[in-house]
Amino acid sequence: MPGASLWIIPPKDSSFSQALQTLISTTIPPHFPDTKTHDFIPHVTITSNIDQSLFGTDPQAWLSSLHLPSGDQHDPVFVTLDVLEAGDAFVKKLTLRAGKTAQLLQLASACRAEAVEGGDQGKAEKWAHDYYLPHLSLM
């Protein structure tokens, strides 16, 4: 996946975020001694393949300029976690599948339209419904 990714993360001080971080950093790695693991912030990827030229040297300004579906960029996005899955891909070795809720699909397609599809909302909505596989990586 070349390019940058846009994530949503749980509130850092929440017990949920702390529990996820403990799983990622401490609990899971010893169970896979032959697998190289990485420490990372708990997140659900909203979209990827974002060309760096879009945000340049001021990513925060670009993020602030995104036209998000809700009126407030700080409105919470609720994510449902459905099933634990194991896979072969580097970024999907151990994941919790996230439900494709209407709110998450709306956010993903809005971000994808601006960040990847050059404003083409129809193309972004098709991607969100047909190809987007929201998940929370644990390893």
mmCIF file of C-alpha atoms in Angstrom:
data_model
loop_
_atom_site.group_PDB
_atom_site.id
_atom_site.type_symbol
_atom_site.label_atom_id
_atom_site.label_comp_id
_atom_site.label_asym_id
_atom_site.label_seq_id
_atom_site.Cartn_x
_atom_site.Cartn_y
_atom_site.Cartn_z
ATOM 1 C CA MET A 1 0.000 0.000 0.000
ATOM 2 C CA PRO A 2 2.004 3.013 -1.169
ATOM 3 C CA GLY A 3 1.190 6.404 0.291
ATOM 4 C CA ALA A 4 -0.118 7.505 3.639
ATOM 5 C CA SER A 5 -3.149 6.238 5.531
ATOM 6 C CA LEU A 6 -5.854 8.038 7.458
ATOM 7 C CA TRP A 7 -6.808 6.434 10.779
ATOM 8 C CA ILE A 8 -9.340 6.911 13.500
ATOM 9 C CA ILE A 9 -8.072 6.135 16.967
ATOM 10 C CA PRO A 10 -9.899 5.645 20.258
ATOM 11 C CA PRO A 11 -9.416 8.315 22.916
ATOM 12 C CA LYS A 12 -5.907 7.755 24.297
ATOM 13 C CA ASP A 13 -6.990 7.951 27.933
ATOM 14 C CA SER A 14 -9.902 5.517 27.552
ATOM 15 C CA SER A 15 -9.786 2.097 29.180
ATOM 16 C CA PHE A 16 -10.597 0.601 25.763
ATOM 17 C CA SER A 17 -7.541 2.210 24.160
ATOM 18 C CA GLN A 18 -5.336 1.177 27.071
ATOM 19 C CA ALA A 19 -6.561 -2.428 26.869
ATOM 20 C CA LEU A 20 -5.924 -2.525 23.117
ATOM 21 C CA GLN A 21 -2.446 -1.055 23.566
ATOM 22 C CA THR A 22 -1.640 -3.710 26.181
ATOM 23 C CA LEU A 23 -2.790 -6.457 23.794
ATOM 24 C CA ILE A 24 -0.708 -5.031 20.922
ATOM 25 C CA SER A 25 2.432 -4.251 22.926
ATOM 26 C CA THR A 26 2.570 -6.850 25.668
ATOM 27 C CA THR A 27 0.017 -9.664 25.615
ATOM 28 C CA ILE A 28 -0.006 -10.927 22.018
ATOM 29 C CA PRO A 29 3.681 -10.834 20.916
ATOM 30 C CA PRO A 30 4.941 -13.573 23.294
ATOM 31 C CA HIS A 31 2.361 -15.969 21.809
ATOM 32 C CA PHE A 32 4.055 -15.627 18.395
ATOM 33 C CA PRO A 33 7.788 -15.933 19.151
ATOM 34 C CA ASP A 34 8.708 -16.722 15.532
ATOM 35 C CA THR A 35 6.855 -13.705 14.127
ATOM 36 C CA LYS A 36 8.341 -10.231 14.013
ATOM 37 C CA THR A 37 5.859 -7.928 15.730
ATOM 38 C CA HIS A 38 5.648 -4.138 15.790
ATOM 39 C CA ASP A 39 4.305 -1.771 18.398
ATOM 40 C CA PHE A 40 1.704 0.673 17.042
ATOM 41 C CA ILE A 41 -1.210 2.834 18.135
ATOM 42 C CA PRO A 42 -4.613 1.088 18.123
ATOM 43 C CA HIS A 43 -6.524 2.316 15.077
ATOM 44 C CA VAL A 44 -8.992 1.573 12.312
ATOM 45 C CA THR A 45 -7.769 2.640 8.885
ATOM 46 C CA ILE A 46 -10.275 4.875 7.126
ATOM 47 C CA THR A 47 -8.456 4.999 3.781
ATOM 48 C CA SER A 48 -4.970 4.454 2.419
ATOM 49 C CA ASN A 49 -2.903 5.238 -0.676
ATOM 50 C CA ILE A 50 -2.973 8.971 0.069
ATOM 51 C CA ASP A 51 -0.383 10.835 -1.982
ATOM 52 C CA GLN A 52 1.878 12.914 0.269
ATOM 53 C CA SER A 53 1.621 15.863 -2.107
ATOM 54 C CA LEU A 54 -1.930 16.399 -0.803
ATOM 55 C CA PHE A 55 -0.789 17.244 2.713
ATOM 56 C CA GLY A 56 2.838 18.244 2.106
ATOM 57 C CA THR A 57 4.578 19.710 5.123
ATOM 58 C CA ASP A 58 1.377 20.583 7.006
ATOM 59 C CA PRO A 59 -0.757 17.455 7.427
ATOM 60 C CA GLN A 60 -2.842 19.040 10.194
ATOM 61 C CA ALA A 61 -3.966 21.871 7.906
ATOM 62 C CA TRP A 62 -4.997 19.303 5.303
ATOM 63 C CA LEU A 63 -6.857 17.209 7.882
ATOM 64 C CA SER A 64 -8.657 20.305 9.150
ATOM 65 C CA SER A 65 -9.748 21.133 5.602
ATOM 66 C CA LEU A 66 -11.422 17.764 4.966
ATOM 67 C CA HIS A 67 -15.177 17.938 4.445
ATOM 68 C CA LEU A 68 -16.361 15.300 6.873
ATOM 69 C CA PRO A 69 -19.949 14.031 6.949
ATOM 70 C CA SER A 70 -20.738 15.351 10.428
ATOM 71 C CA GLY A 71 -20.687 19.022 11.261
ATOM 72 C CA ASP A 72 -17.950 18.673 13.870
ATOM 73 C CA GLN A 73 -14.625 16.953 13.204
ATOM 74 C CA HIS A 74 -14.561 15.966 16.870
ATOM 75 C CA ASP A 75 -17.855 14.057 16.845
ATOM 76 C CA PRO A 76 -17.189 10.464 17.924
ATOM 77 C CA VAL A 77 -17.340 7.701 15.351
ATOM 78 C CA PHE A 78 -18.651 4.511 16.875
ATOM 79 C CA VAL A 79 -17.002 1.323 15.644
ATOM 80 C CA THR A 80 -18.395 -2.138 16.258
ATOM 81 C CA LEU A 81 -15.923 -4.998 16.453
ATOM 82 C CA ASP A 82 -17.276 -8.281 15.176
ATOM 83 C CA VAL A 83 -14.848 -11.174 14.906
ATOM 84 C CA LEU A 84 -11.200 -12.013 15.505
ATOM 85 C CA GLU A 85 -9.439 -13.023 12.281
ATOM 86 C CA ALA A 86 -5.959 -14.402 11.576
ATOM 87 C CA GLY A 87 -4.316 -13.880 8.203
ATOM 88 C CA ASP A 88 -1.057 -13.906 6.285
ATOM 89 C CA ALA A 89 -0.793 -10.277 5.218
ATOM 90 C CA PHE A 90 1.684 -8.091 7.126
ATOM 91 C CA VAL A 91 -1.018 -5.635 8.238
ATOM 92 C CA LYS A 92 -3.651 -8.301 8.869
ATOM 93 C CA LYS A 93 -1.847 -11.000 10.884
ATOM 94 C CA LEU A 94 -4.352 -10.694 13.731
ATOM 95 C CA THR A 95 -7.301 -8.334 13.468
ATOM 96 C CA LEU A 96 -10.678 -7.562 14.898
ATOM 97 C CA ARG A 97 -13.062 -7.063 11.977
ATOM 98 C CA ALA A 98 -15.005 -3.810 12.271
ATOM 99 C CA GLY A 99 -18.626 -3.650 11.206
ATOM 100 C CA LYS A 100 -19.483 -1.621 8.111
ATOM 101 C CA THR A 101 -21.854 0.696 9.913
ATOM 102 C CA ALA A 102 -23.518 3.507 7.979
ATOM 103 C CA GLN A 103 -21.524 6.078 9.967
ATOM 104 C CA LEU A 104 -18.171 4.392 9.242
ATOM 105 C CA LEU A 105 -18.986 3.912 5.542
ATOM 106 C CA GLN A 106 -20.032 7.551 5.241
ATOM 107 C CA LEU A 107 -16.788 8.719 6.861
ATOM 108 C CA ALA A 108 -14.625 6.364 4.787
ATOM 109 C CA SER A 109 -16.223 7.340 1.491
ATOM 110 C CA ALA A 110 -16.028 11.081 2.272
ATOM 111 C CA CYS A 111 -12.333 10.803 3.174
ATOM 112 C CA ARG A 112 -11.591 8.535 0.209
ATOM 113 C CA ALA A 113 -13.270 10.957 -2.210
ATOM 114 C CA GLU A 114 -11.057 13.854 -1.118
ATOM 115 C CA ALA A 115 -7.853 11.951 -0.354
ATOM 116 C CA VAL A 116 -7.669 9.424 -3.176
ATOM 117 C CA GLU A 117 -10.421 9.804 -5.769
ATOM 118 C CA GLY A 118 -9.975 13.475 -6.667
ATOM 119 C CA GLY A 119 -13.408 14.428 -5.359
ATOM 120 C CA ASP A 120 -15.300 11.623 -7.141
ATOM 121 C CA GLN A 121 -17.872 10.757 -4.456
ATOM 122 C CA GLY A 122 -19.477 7.995 -6.552
ATOM 123 C CA LYS A 123 -16.180 6.183 -6.997
ATOM 124 C CA ALA A 124 -15.419 6.579 -3.289
ATOM 125 C CA GLU A 125 -18.842 5.208 -2.267
ATOM 126 C CA LYS A 126 -18.366 2.182 -4.526
ATOM 127 C CA TRP A 127 -14.952 1.582 -2.954
ATOM 128 C CA ALA A 128 -16.412 1.885 0.569
ATOM 129 C CA HIS A 129 -19.221 -0.587 -0.124
ATOM 130 C CA ASP A 130 -17.318 -3.073 -2.320
ATOM 131 C CA TYR A 131 -13.674 -3.029 -1.203
ATOM 132 C CA TYR A 132 -13.261 -1.341 2.175
ATOM 133 C CA LEU A 133 -12.555 -3.921 4.885
ATOM 134 C CA PRO A 134 -12.467 -1.994 8.166
ATOM 135 C CA HIS A 135 -10.512 -3.711 10.901
ATOM 136 C CA LEU A 136 -8.494 -3.057 14.016
ATOM 137 C CA SER A 137 -5.071 -4.699 13.786
ATOM 138 C CA LEU A 138 -3.713 -6.387 16.880
ATOM 139 C CA MET A 139 -0.495 -7.658 15.337
#
